[in-house]
Tab-separated table of C-alpha atoms in Angstrom:
chain	number	residue	atom	x	y	z
N	21	MET	CA	112.037	89.494	82.266
N	22	SER	CA	114.572	89.492	85.199
N	23	ILE	CA	114.957	86.328	87.152
N	24	THR	CA	113.735	88.028	90.285
N	25	SER	CA	110.381	88.917	88.705
N	26	TYR	CA	109.931	85.395	86.943
N	27	ASN	CA	107.438	84.281	89.677
N	28	GLY	CA	106.026	87.547	91.035
N	29	SER	CA	105.606	88.311	94.792
N	30	ALA	CA	104.628	90.875	97.347
N	31	LEU	CA	105.583	91.048	101.039
N	32	ILE	CA	105.085	93.536	103.939
N	33	ALA	CA	105.982	93.502	107.557
N	34	MET	CA	104.881	96.152	109.796
N	35	VAL	CA	105.584	97.121	113.624
N	36	GLY	CA	102.510	98.012	115.888
N	37	LYS	CA	102.452	98.379	119.828
N	38	ASP	CA	103.832	95.176	121.175
N	39	CYS	CA	102.935	93.272	118.095
N	40	PHE	CA	103.809	92.913	114.403
N	41	ALA	CA	102.045	91.923	111.258
N	42	ILE	CA	103.636	90.119	108.186
N	43	ALA	CA	101.442	89.848	104.979
N	44	SER	CA	102.027	88.345	101.507
N	45	ASP	CA	100.173	87.931	98.268
N	46	ARG	CA	99.597	84.168	97.310
N	47	ARG	CA	100.153	83.933	93.617
N	48	LEU	CA	102.709	81.836	91.899
N	49	GLY	CA	103.247	82.473	88.304
N	50	VAL	CA	105.440	81.815	85.283
N	51	ASN	CA	105.923	85.225	83.583
N	52	PHE	CA	102.499	86.189	83.048
N	53	GLN	CA	100.698	82.949	83.602
N	54	THR	CA	99.243	82.321	86.848
N	55	ILE	CA	99.856	78.743	88.192
N	56	ALA	CA	98.565	78.715	91.816
N	57	CYS	CA	96.772	81.069	94.150
N	58	ASP	CA	97.785	79.362	97.356
N	59	PHE	CA	101.571	79.637	97.335
N	60	GLN	CA	103.175	79.995	100.886
N	61	ARG	CA	105.854	82.824	101.195
N	62	ILE	CA	105.669	83.314	104.957
N	63	PHE	CA	107.118	80.706	107.257
N	64	LYS	CA	107.061	80.302	110.887
N	65	ILE	CA	110.297	79.785	112.477
N	66	HIS	CA	108.984	79.627	116.033
N	67	ASP	CA	106.003	81.149	117.755
N	68	THR	CA	107.266	84.703	117.692
N	69	LEU	CA	109.531	84.538	114.627
N	70	TYR	CA	108.490	84.577	111.092
N	71	ILE	CA	110.313	85.088	107.782
N	72	GLY	CA	108.778	85.975	104.372
N	73	LEU	CA	110.846	85.340	101.273
N	74	SER	CA	109.967	87.341	98.030
N	75	GLY	CA	111.642	86.537	94.600
N	76	LEU	CA	112.341	83.240	92.652
N	77	ALA	CA	109.780	80.507	94.089
N	78	THR	CA	112.489	77.718	94.193
N	79	ASP	CA	114.975	79.768	96.108
N	80	VAL	CA	112.061	80.775	98.392
N	81	GLN	CA	111.494	77.066	99.250
N	82	THR	CA	115.141	76.274	99.493
N	83	MET	CA	115.928	79.214	101.676
N	84	HIS	CA	112.927	78.207	104.002
N	85	GLN	CA	114.235	74.543	104.215
N	86	ARG	CA	117.719	75.523	104.894
N	87	LEU	CA	116.760	78.032	107.671
N	88	GLN	CA	114.322	75.711	109.254
N	89	PHE	CA	117.244	73.109	109.452
N	90	ARG	CA	119.553	75.614	110.933
N	91	HIS	CA	117.126	76.722	113.638
N	92	LYS	CA	116.232	73.066	114.657
N	93	LEU	CA	119.925	72.319	114.978
N	94	TYR	CA	120.108	75.640	117.079
N	95	GLN	CA	117.266	74.553	119.325
N	96	LEU	CA	118.901	71.140	119.857
N	97	ARG	CA	122.158	72.714	120.746
N	98	GLU	CA	121.061	75.717	122.922
N	99	GLU	CA	117.707	74.309	124.119
N	100	ARG	CA	116.005	77.438	123.239
N	101	ASN	CA	114.335	79.380	120.536
N	102	MET	CA	116.631	81.871	118.457
N	103	ARG	CA	116.219	85.646	119.100
N	104	PRO	CA	115.237	87.715	116.069
N	105	GLU	CA	118.551	89.542	115.582
N	106	THR	CA	120.312	86.511	115.858
N	107	PHE	CA	118.172	84.715	113.188
N	108	ALA	CA	118.675	87.914	110.984
N	109	SER	CA	122.418	87.522	111.334
N	110	LEU	CA	121.957	83.706	110.349
N	111	VAL	CA	119.954	84.685	107.162
N	112	SER	CA	122.527	87.349	106.202
N	113	ALA	CA	125.422	84.766	106.578
N	114	ILE	CA	123.652	82.050	104.550
N	115	LEU	CA	122.949	84.618	101.813
N	116	TYR	CA	126.479	86.074	101.660
N	117	GLU	CA	127.849	82.413	101.530
N	118	LYS	CA	126.457	82.392	97.913
N	119	ARG	CA	127.888	85.909	97.145
N	120	PHE	CA	129.012	84.785	93.528
N	121	GLY	CA	125.887	82.803	92.754
N	122	PRO	CA	123.259	84.090	95.012
N	123	TYR	CA	119.649	82.840	96.024
N	124	PHE	CA	117.334	85.282	93.996
N	125	CYS	CA	115.274	85.935	97.002
N	126	GLU	CA	114.726	89.007	99.284
N	127	PRO	CA	113.745	87.898	102.930
N	128	ILE	CA	111.911	89.897	105.416
N	129	ILE	CA	112.220	88.762	109.121
N	130	ALA	CA	109.765	89.652	111.638
N	131	GLY	CA	109.657	88.713	115.372
N	132	LEU	CA	109.149	89.710	118.987
N	133	ASN	CA	112.101	90.270	121.224
N	134	GLU	CA	112.227	88.449	124.630
N	135	ASP	CA	110.845	91.654	126.295
N	136	GLY	CA	107.886	91.634	123.816
N	137	THR	CA	109.080	94.380	121.661
N	138	PRO	CA	108.807	93.891	117.853
N	139	PHE	CA	111.756	93.402	115.514
N	140	ILE	CA	111.511	93.786	111.695
N	141	CYS	CA	114.270	93.784	109.218
N	142	THR	CA	114.841	92.990	105.613
N	143	THR	CA	118.155	91.883	103.573
N	144	ASP	CA	119.013	91.983	99.936
N	145	LEU	CA	119.678	89.018	97.971
N	146	ILE	CA	123.280	88.888	99.103
N	147	GLY	CA	122.726	89.456	102.754
N	148	ALA	CA	122.843	93.240	103.553
N	149	LYS	CA	120.609	93.596	106.581
N	150	GLN	CA	118.584	96.702	106.914
N	151	LEU	CA	116.761	97.323	110.232
N	152	SER	CA	113.626	99.204	110.367
N	153	LYS	CA	111.264	100.853	113.055
N	154	ASP	CA	108.223	100.939	111.128
N	155	PHE	CA	107.818	98.637	107.991
N	156	VAL	CA	109.699	96.695	105.501
N	157	VAL	CA	108.461	95.672	102.116
N	158	SER	CA	109.785	93.193	99.317
N	159	GLY	CA	108.747	91.879	96.127
N	160	THR	CA	107.960	92.871	92.489
N	161	ALA	CA	105.580	95.438	93.497
N	162	SER	CA	108.217	96.870	96.020
N	163	GLU	CA	107.826	100.429	94.794
N	164	SER	CA	104.011	100.598	94.966
N	165	LEU	CA	104.308	98.903	98.488
N	166	TYR	CA	106.644	101.510	99.806
N	167	GLY	CA	104.329	104.223	98.566
N	168	ALA	CA	101.234	102.610	100.193
N	169	CYS	CA	103.026	101.920	103.571
N	170	GLU	CA	104.562	105.371	103.687
N	171	SER	CA	101.142	106.928	103.468
N	172	MET	CA	99.064	104.609	105.457
N	173	TYR	CA	101.299	103.653	108.573
N	174	LYS	CA	101.102	105.059	111.765
N	175	PRO	CA	103.247	104.027	114.883
N	176	ASP	CA	101.733	102.259	117.962
N	177	LEU	CA	98.825	100.695	116.280
N	178	GLY	CA	96.915	97.853	117.946
N	179	PRO	CA	96.618	94.505	116.439
N	180	ASP	CA	93.294	95.115	114.830
N	181	GLU	CA	94.129	98.439	113.236
N	182	LEU	CA	97.589	97.019	112.204
N	183	PHE	CA	95.711	94.237	110.440
N	184	GLU	CA	93.720	96.880	108.483
N	185	VAL	CA	96.387	99.113	107.546
N	186	ILE	CA	98.742	96.210	106.264
N	187	SER	CA	95.861	94.659	104.300
N	188	GLN	CA	94.874	97.820	102.563
N	189	ALA	CA	98.526	98.630	101.880
N	190	LEU	CA	99.266	95.134	100.347
N	191	LEU	CA	95.925	94.951	98.219
N	192	SER	CA	96.361	98.436	96.770
N	193	SER	CA	99.861	97.750	95.899
N	194	VAL	CA	99.290	94.396	94.272
N	195	ASP	CA	96.466	95.718	92.306
N	196	ARG	CA	98.986	97.923	90.389
N	197	ASP	CA	101.197	94.920	89.656
N	198	CYS	CA	100.600	92.336	87.066
N	199	ILE	CA	102.393	89.595	88.379
N	200	SER	CA	101.589	89.569	92.249
N	201	GLY	CA	98.082	89.490	94.129
N	202	TRP	CA	95.583	86.868	93.716
N	203	GLY	CA	94.649	86.828	97.310
N	204	GLY	CA	96.619	87.654	100.449
N	205	ILE	CA	97.456	86.145	103.693
N	206	VAL	CA	98.086	88.179	106.965
N	207	HIS	CA	99.714	87.054	110.370
N	208	VAL	CA	99.358	89.412	113.277
N	209	VAL	CA	101.644	88.345	116.100
N	210	THR	CA	101.141	89.408	119.611
N	211	PRO	CA	103.201	87.755	122.695
N	212	GLY	CA	100.177	85.539	123.608
N	213	GLN	CA	98.810	84.574	120.275
N	214	VAL	CA	98.875	84.591	116.399
N	215	VAL	CA	95.917	85.542	114.264
N	216	THR	CA	96.096	84.451	110.702
N	217	LYS	CA	93.588	85.701	108.066
N	218	THR	CA	93.397	85.402	104.314
N	219	LEU	CA	92.380	88.408	102.349
N	220	LYS	CA	89.700	88.461	99.623
N	221	GLY	CA	91.418	90.374	96.732
N	222	ARG	CA	91.102	90.830	93.017
N	223	MET	CA	91.805	87.705	91.183
N	224	ASP	CA	93.068	89.410	87.948
Q	11	MET	CA	104.915	101.773	47.641
Q	12	LEU	CA	102.484	100.034	45.381
Q	13	ASP	CA	100.122	102.004	43.387
Q	14	PHE	CA	96.597	101.669	44.810
Q	15	SER	CA	94.966	104.428	42.855
Q	16	ALA	CA	92.933	101.487	41.046
Q	17	LEU	CA	91.212	100.839	44.171
Q	18	GLU	CA	90.234	104.115	45.034
Q	19	PRO	CA	86.327	104.334	44.635
Q	20	PRO	CA	85.331	105.951	41.207
Q	21	THR	CA	83.780	109.432	41.211
Q	22	LEU	CA	81.996	111.482	38.846
Q	23	HIS	CA	84.333	114.446	39.233
Q	24	SER	CA	88.113	114.538	39.831
Q	25	LEU	CA	89.242	114.483	43.493
Q	26	PRO	CA	88.685	117.905	44.996
Q	27	SER	CA	91.957	117.916	46.460
Q	28	SER	CA	92.163	121.666	46.023
Q	29	VAL	CA	89.061	122.095	48.242
Q	30	GLU	CA	90.036	119.880	51.192
Q	31	PRO	CA	93.204	118.221	50.609
Q	32	HIS	CA	93.936	116.990	54.200
Q	33	LEU	CA	90.773	114.777	54.016
Q	34	PHE	CA	91.661	112.846	51.152
Q	35	ALA	CA	95.478	112.480	51.362
Q	36	ALA	CA	96.821	109.580	53.605
Q	37	PRO	CA	98.265	110.885	56.804
Q	38	SER	CA	102.147	111.465	56.265
Q	39	PHE	CA	104.722	111.254	58.778
Q	40	GLN	CA	108.300	112.907	58.819
Q	41	LEU	CA	111.014	110.379	59.124
Q	42	PRO	CA	113.691	111.175	61.801
Q	43	ALA	CA	116.957	112.717	60.226
Q	44	VAL	CA	119.461	110.377	61.574
Q	45	ALA	CA	122.469	108.660	59.860
Q	46	ASP	CA	121.431	105.063	60.539
Q	47	LEU	CA	117.821	104.931	60.017
Q	48	ASP	CA	117.619	101.279	60.217
Q	49	GLY	CA	119.307	101.121	63.550
Q	50	PHE	CA	117.239	103.960	64.926
Q	51	GLN	CA	114.105	102.253	63.826
Q	52	LYS	CA	115.023	99.135	65.328
Q	53	ALA	CA	115.752	100.703	68.703
Q	54	ALA	CA	112.386	102.627	68.409
Q	55	VAL	CA	110.354	99.492	67.766
Q	56	GLN	CA	112.003	97.875	70.861
Q	57	MET	CA	111.257	100.949	72.992
Q	58	VAL	CA	107.510	101.108	71.921
Q	59	LYS	CA	107.227	97.325	71.757
Q	60	PRO	CA	104.366	96.329	74.063
Q	61	ALA	CA	103.672	92.807	74.451
Q	62	LYS	CA	100.178	92.829	73.242
Q	63	GLY	CA	99.203	92.441	76.963
Q	64	THR	CA	95.460	91.985	76.731
Q	65	THR	CA	92.626	89.648	75.925
Q	66	THR	CA	90.084	90.348	73.291
Q	67	LEU	CA	87.844	88.018	71.309
Q	68	ALA	CA	85.027	87.968	68.749
Q	69	PHE	CA	82.977	85.214	67.144
Q	70	VAL	CA	80.045	84.938	64.862
Q	71	PHE	CA	77.183	82.947	65.768
Q	72	LYS	CA	73.487	82.521	64.373
Q	73	HIS	CA	72.266	86.134	65.485
Q	74	GLY	CA	75.348	88.059	64.766
Q	75	VAL	CA	78.726	88.877	66.216
Q	76	ILE	CA	79.905	89.159	69.915
Q	77	VAL	CA	82.912	91.176	70.473
Q	78	ALA	CA	84.541	91.268	74.021
Q	79	ALA	CA	87.571	92.483	75.669
Q	80	ASP	CA	89.370	93.099	79.092
Q	81	SER	CA	90.505	96.708	80.079
Q	82	ARG	CA	93.987	96.453	81.381
Q	83	ALA	CA	96.970	98.436	80.124
Q	84	SER	CA	100.468	97.171	81.236
Q	85	MET	CA	103.918	98.781	80.948
Q	86	GLY	CA	106.078	95.698	81.550
Q	87	ASN	CA	104.951	94.617	85.090
Q	88	TYR	CA	103.350	97.725	86.059
Q	89	ILE	CA	99.531	98.183	85.648
Q	90	SER	CA	99.318	101.648	84.123
Q	91	SER	CA	95.464	101.545	83.857
Q	92	GLN	CA	92.387	99.187	84.524
Q	93	SER	CA	89.886	101.270	82.543
Q	94	VAL	CA	91.096	101.247	79.013
Q	95	LYS	CA	88.455	101.114	76.118
Q	96	LYS	CA	89.750	98.392	74.007
Q	97	ILE	CA	86.491	98.160	71.759
Q	98	LEU	CA	86.542	101.078	69.538
Q	99	GLU	CA	83.537	102.225	67.860
Q	100	ILE	CA	84.403	103.005	64.239
Q	101	ASN	CA	80.731	103.709	63.383
Q	102	PRO	CA	77.463	102.635	64.543
Q	103	TYR	CA	77.562	99.231	62.795
Q	104	LEU	CA	81.386	98.581	62.686
Q	105	LEU	CA	83.456	97.683	65.800
Q	106	GLY	CA	87.303	97.240	66.088
Q	107	THR	CA	89.281	95.779	68.839
Q	108	MET	CA	92.593	96.934	70.348
Q	109	ALA	CA	95.646	94.831	70.996
Q	110	GLY	CA	99.170	95.858	70.837
Q	111	GLY	CA	100.046	99.478	70.920
Q	112	ALA	CA	97.156	101.598	72.260
Q	113	ALA	CA	98.072	104.773	70.259
Q	114	ASP	CA	98.388	102.761	66.987
Q	115	CYS	CA	95.032	101.166	67.469
Q	116	GLN	CA	93.196	104.539	68.503
Q	117	PHE	CA	94.908	106.628	65.584
Q	118	TRP	CA	94.425	104.009	62.865
Q	119	GLN	CA	91.014	102.930	63.642
Q	120	ARG	CA	89.817	106.358	63.892
Q	121	ASN	CA	91.514	107.157	60.541
Q	122	LEU	CA	89.406	104.090	59.330
Q	123	GLY	CA	86.205	105.615	60.604
Q	124	THR	CA	87.052	108.668	58.522
Q	125	ARG	CA	87.651	106.858	55.406
Q	126	CYS	CA	84.646	104.639	55.804
Q	127	ARG	CA	82.502	107.815	56.104
Q	128	LEU	CA	84.237	109.264	53.049
Q	129	HIS	CA	83.245	106.070	51.193
Q	130	GLU	CA	79.715	106.533	52.302
Q	131	LEU	CA	79.598	110.001	51.011
Q	132	ALA	CA	81.271	109.152	47.702
Q	133	ASN	CA	79.162	106.055	47.105
Q	134	LYS	CA	75.927	106.873	48.694
Q	135	ARG	CA	76.076	103.467	50.580
Q	136	ARG	CA	77.848	102.018	53.742
Q	137	ILE	CA	80.891	100.339	53.187
Q	138	SER	CA	81.146	96.581	53.696
Q	139	VAL	CA	83.145	94.875	56.681
Q	140	THR	CA	85.382	93.375	53.756
Q	141	GLY	CA	86.061	96.876	52.462
Q	142	ALA	CA	86.709	98.338	55.739
Q	143	SER	CA	89.121	95.646	56.829
Q	144	LYS	CA	90.969	95.831	53.483
Q	145	LEU	CA	91.277	99.751	53.969
Q	146	LEU	CA	92.994	99.165	57.284
Q	147	ALA	CA	95.187	96.279	56.269
Q	148	ASN	CA	96.381	98.087	53.174
Q	149	THR	CA	97.367	101.038	55.451
Q	150	LEU	CA	99.202	98.842	57.785
Q	151	TYR	CA	100.817	97.004	55.228
Q	152	SER	CA	102.428	100.140	53.875
Q	153	TYR	CA	103.954	100.684	57.351
Q	154	ARG	CA	105.312	97.239	57.746
Q	155	GLY	CA	108.419	96.906	59.544
Q	156	MET	CA	108.455	100.467	60.990
Q	157	GLY	CA	107.186	99.294	64.319
Q	158	LEU	CA	103.444	99.584	64.442
Q	159	SER	CA	102.097	97.012	66.739
Q	160	MET	CA	98.314	96.241	66.283
Q	161	GLY	CA	96.302	92.946	66.598
Q	162	THR	CA	92.870	94.121	65.756
Q	163	MET	CA	89.474	92.395	64.798
Q	164	ILE	CA	87.060	94.323	62.601
Q	165	ALA	CA	83.602	93.234	63.324
Q	166	GLY	CA	80.289	94.586	61.739
Q	167	TRP	CA	77.148	93.688	60.011
Q	168	ASP	CA	76.688	94.722	56.379
Q	169	GLU	CA	74.216	93.472	53.512
Q	170	THR	CA	75.933	90.041	53.328
Q	171	GLY	CA	75.369	89.594	56.934
Q	172	PRO	CA	77.574	89.442	59.888
Q	173	GLY	CA	81.497	89.841	59.150
Q	174	LEU	CA	84.461	89.362	61.066
Q	175	TYR	CA	88.258	89.859	60.057
Q	176	TYR	CA	91.609	89.955	61.930
Q	177	VAL	CA	93.923	92.505	60.862
Q	178	ASP	CA	97.431	92.989	62.284
Q	179	SER	CA	100.273	95.187	61.885
Q	180	GLU	CA	102.529	92.681	60.160
Q	181	GLY	CA	99.912	93.306	57.202
Q	182	GLY	CA	97.988	90.241	57.693
Q	183	ARG	CA	94.223	90.067	57.082
Q	184	VAL	CA	92.050	86.827	57.666
Q	185	LYS	CA	88.530	86.449	57.535
Q	186	GLY	CA	87.051	84.084	60.011
Q	187	THR	CA	84.356	83.205	62.506
Q	188	ARG	CA	86.178	83.003	65.832
Q	189	PHE	CA	89.167	84.872	66.939
Q	190	SER	CA	91.008	85.704	70.156
Q	191	VAL	CA	94.068	88.185	70.312
Q	192	GLY	CA	96.402	89.024	72.940
Q	193	SER	CA	98.286	87.462	75.828
Q	194	GLY	CA	95.399	85.881	77.382
Q	195	SER	CA	93.868	84.553	74.043
Q	196	THR	CA	94.788	81.081	74.654
Q	197	TYR	CA	92.959	80.836	77.918
Q	198	ALA	CA	89.926	82.556	76.262
Q	199	TYR	CA	89.912	80.071	73.329
Q	200	GLY	CA	89.762	77.244	76.002
Q	201	VAL	CA	86.421	78.552	77.261
Q	202	LEU	CA	85.068	79.903	73.991
Q	203	ASP	CA	85.789	76.628	72.016
Q	204	THR	CA	84.359	74.398	74.718
Q	205	GLY	CA	81.071	76.393	75.289
Q	206	PHE	CA	80.501	77.501	71.718
Q	207	ASN	CA	77.113	76.615	70.026
Q	208	TRP	CA	75.979	78.202	66.747
Q	209	ASP	CA	72.419	78.263	67.743
Q	210	MET	CA	73.037	80.088	71.175
Q	211	SER	CA	70.788	82.803	72.248
Q	212	ILE	CA	72.007	86.194	72.287
Q	213	ASP	CA	72.176	86.154	76.140
Q	214	GLU	CA	73.972	82.856	76.172
Q	215	ALA	CA	76.560	84.096	73.699
Q	216	VAL	CA	77.171	87.357	75.779
Q	217	GLU	CA	77.647	85.132	78.855
Q	218	LEU	CA	80.134	82.867	77.074
Q	219	ALA	CA	82.183	85.789	75.920
Q	220	ARG	CA	82.188	87.475	79.417
Q	221	ARG	CA	83.193	83.922	80.990
Q	222	ALA	CA	85.959	83.620	78.335
Q	223	ILE	CA	87.428	86.858	78.929
Q	224	TYR	CA	87.090	86.405	82.928
Q	225	HIS	CA	88.884	83.282	82.799
Q	226	ALA	CA	91.647	84.991	80.660
Q	227	THR	CA	92.054	87.742	83.386
Q	228	PHE	CA	92.462	85.120	85.966
Q	229	ARG	CA	95.210	83.195	84.327
Q	230	ASP	CA	96.963	85.948	82.623
Q	231	GLY	CA	98.836	88.705	84.563
Q	232	ALA	CA	98.572	91.231	81.683
Q	233	SER	CA	94.732	91.136	81.483
Q	234	GLY	CA	92.210	92.375	83.943
Q	235	GLY	CA	90.024	95.355	84.906
Q	236	VAL	CA	86.624	95.236	83.365
Q	237	VAL	CA	84.990	92.857	80.848
Q	238	SER	CA	82.964	94.863	77.968
Q	239	VAL	CA	80.837	92.728	75.817
Q	240	TYR	CA	79.316	94.080	72.594
Q	241	TYR	CA	76.733	92.637	70.357
Q	242	VAL	CA	76.497	93.276	66.526
Q	243	GLY	CA	73.286	92.703	64.936
Q	244	PRO	CA	71.449	93.884	61.730
Q	245	ALA	CA	70.674	97.358	63.538
Q	246	GLY	CA	74.285	97.917	64.500
Q	247	TRP	CA	76.236	97.344	67.773
Q	248	LYS	CA	74.959	97.394	71.340
Q	249	LYS	CA	77.034	97.400	74.407
Q	250	MET	CA	75.726	94.345	76.340
Q	251	SER	CA	77.768	94.601	79.786
Q	252	GLY	CA	80.588	95.899	81.588
Q	253	ASP	CA	81.543	93.836	84.533
Q	254	ASP	CA	84.434	94.407	86.994
Q	255	VAL	CA	86.383	91.038	87.054
Q	256	GLY	CA	87.282	91.439	90.701
Q	257	GLU	CA	83.600	91.060	91.562
Q	258	LEU	CA	82.862	88.748	88.651
Q	259	HIS	CA	85.149	86.163	90.335
Q	260	TYR	CA	83.390	86.097	93.458
Q	261	SER	CA	79.905	85.787	91.750
Q	262	TYR	CA	81.264	82.644	89.866
Q	263	TYR	CA	83.283	81.231	92.767
Q	264	PRO	CA	81.741	82.423	96.014
Q	265	VAL	CA	84.062	82.240	99.194
Q	266	GLN	CA	83.142	79.003	101.025
Q	267	GLU	CA	83.413	78.723	104.686
Q	268	ALA	CA	86.342	76.395	105.018
Q	269	PRO	CA	88.664	75.353	107.802
Q	270	ALA	CA	92.091	76.747	108.163
Q	271	GLU	CA	93.724	76.133	104.574
Q	272	ALA	CA	96.059	73.395	104.237
Q	273	GLU	CA	99.364	74.898	104.392
Q	274	MET	CA	102.665	73.287	103.194
Q	275	GLY	CA	103.638	70.787	105.699
Q	276	GLU	CA	106.995	70.739	107.624
Q	277	ALA	CA	109.429	69.347	105.223
């Protein structure tokens, strides 16, 4: 089995009206064996910036630690939080540093700009940035996820509707993938608050 | 090919091959017309090779045999179906399980059903579980090395009581009282071995089998869907239950009102 499908993962980020949602599955596995059902794949960088990392679990954790370190340093020097586009460029640069021995993870970045408009983008494992207006997906179930998002997504959804759409897209896609699923977690972020919900999904 | 004519059932008259030849002859398959047959076969085996992604189990207890299986079919990481029938009804008192190649299991177990019926007609009595499993094993042995993939259990009730055999595409055939086959078998064994009691009631045995398959679907990515449990007794087999594993999980482990889950702390 390929190294990027060793642990299994599924991630989506979607844009709504002045809000965004980012969701992931919770499984950590070793090939077909499920080890844990509470693995964290989405990390908060600051109140309105989240990063989700799919792929090899050890690289997910290392990438998170490195990015958190760099952002804390930025906060100390600049005395403010990083903007989402800046952070995306940082992620891209860190991944390209390892061009000939890459981290086996594919991040999705989701945040709110200073004017409250949502920003999402994804990169491949060596840092190629890809901005999107509607949704980005990543993980072993990515083909299913693209299909589900394409058919379920509508622009300018409010936070509650966005939560429903992203949850249904995630659950229906991971139910067609042997190595992702076992629950889900969704963060819906608006300028004033973050609502985090866990999803009750199929545990097989 | 070994000569098995001595094992054919004795008949009063010569084989009526002139009347219905296709019923009595073993199925014959054309070989591909390629220069490098071995290399081609090897590549074909790899292409068709499914990883026996499944969980099936069967065990004998005081009142008979329990056979249980999941219903997921996977092609690599993709779930191609959540509703595959993995317990095949060979005849009203014989069951076979499916693990490995679906086509192989379906074809050869239906072929086994045909030959069991022919045995009944020729001998005026039902075939034993021993005989049925031997028929299948001999057939599979003759195709050994050609890429068939089957790990099947033949379970039934005959004059000697309950019978259970494990037969596989390598040509192996073993009699036993407890088997689990497939990628999720180790998880099922854990639950099955811990909870087994020879004197269980039928309901307890059915619940044990259901639980064992459920736990395998939880831990094994290649198993899932629906747990089917069959009971084989003196009157033949009976399907006892078919439960969706997604719902079964929450009936065994209901969601508890918990405060926000503990997340990984800041490094």
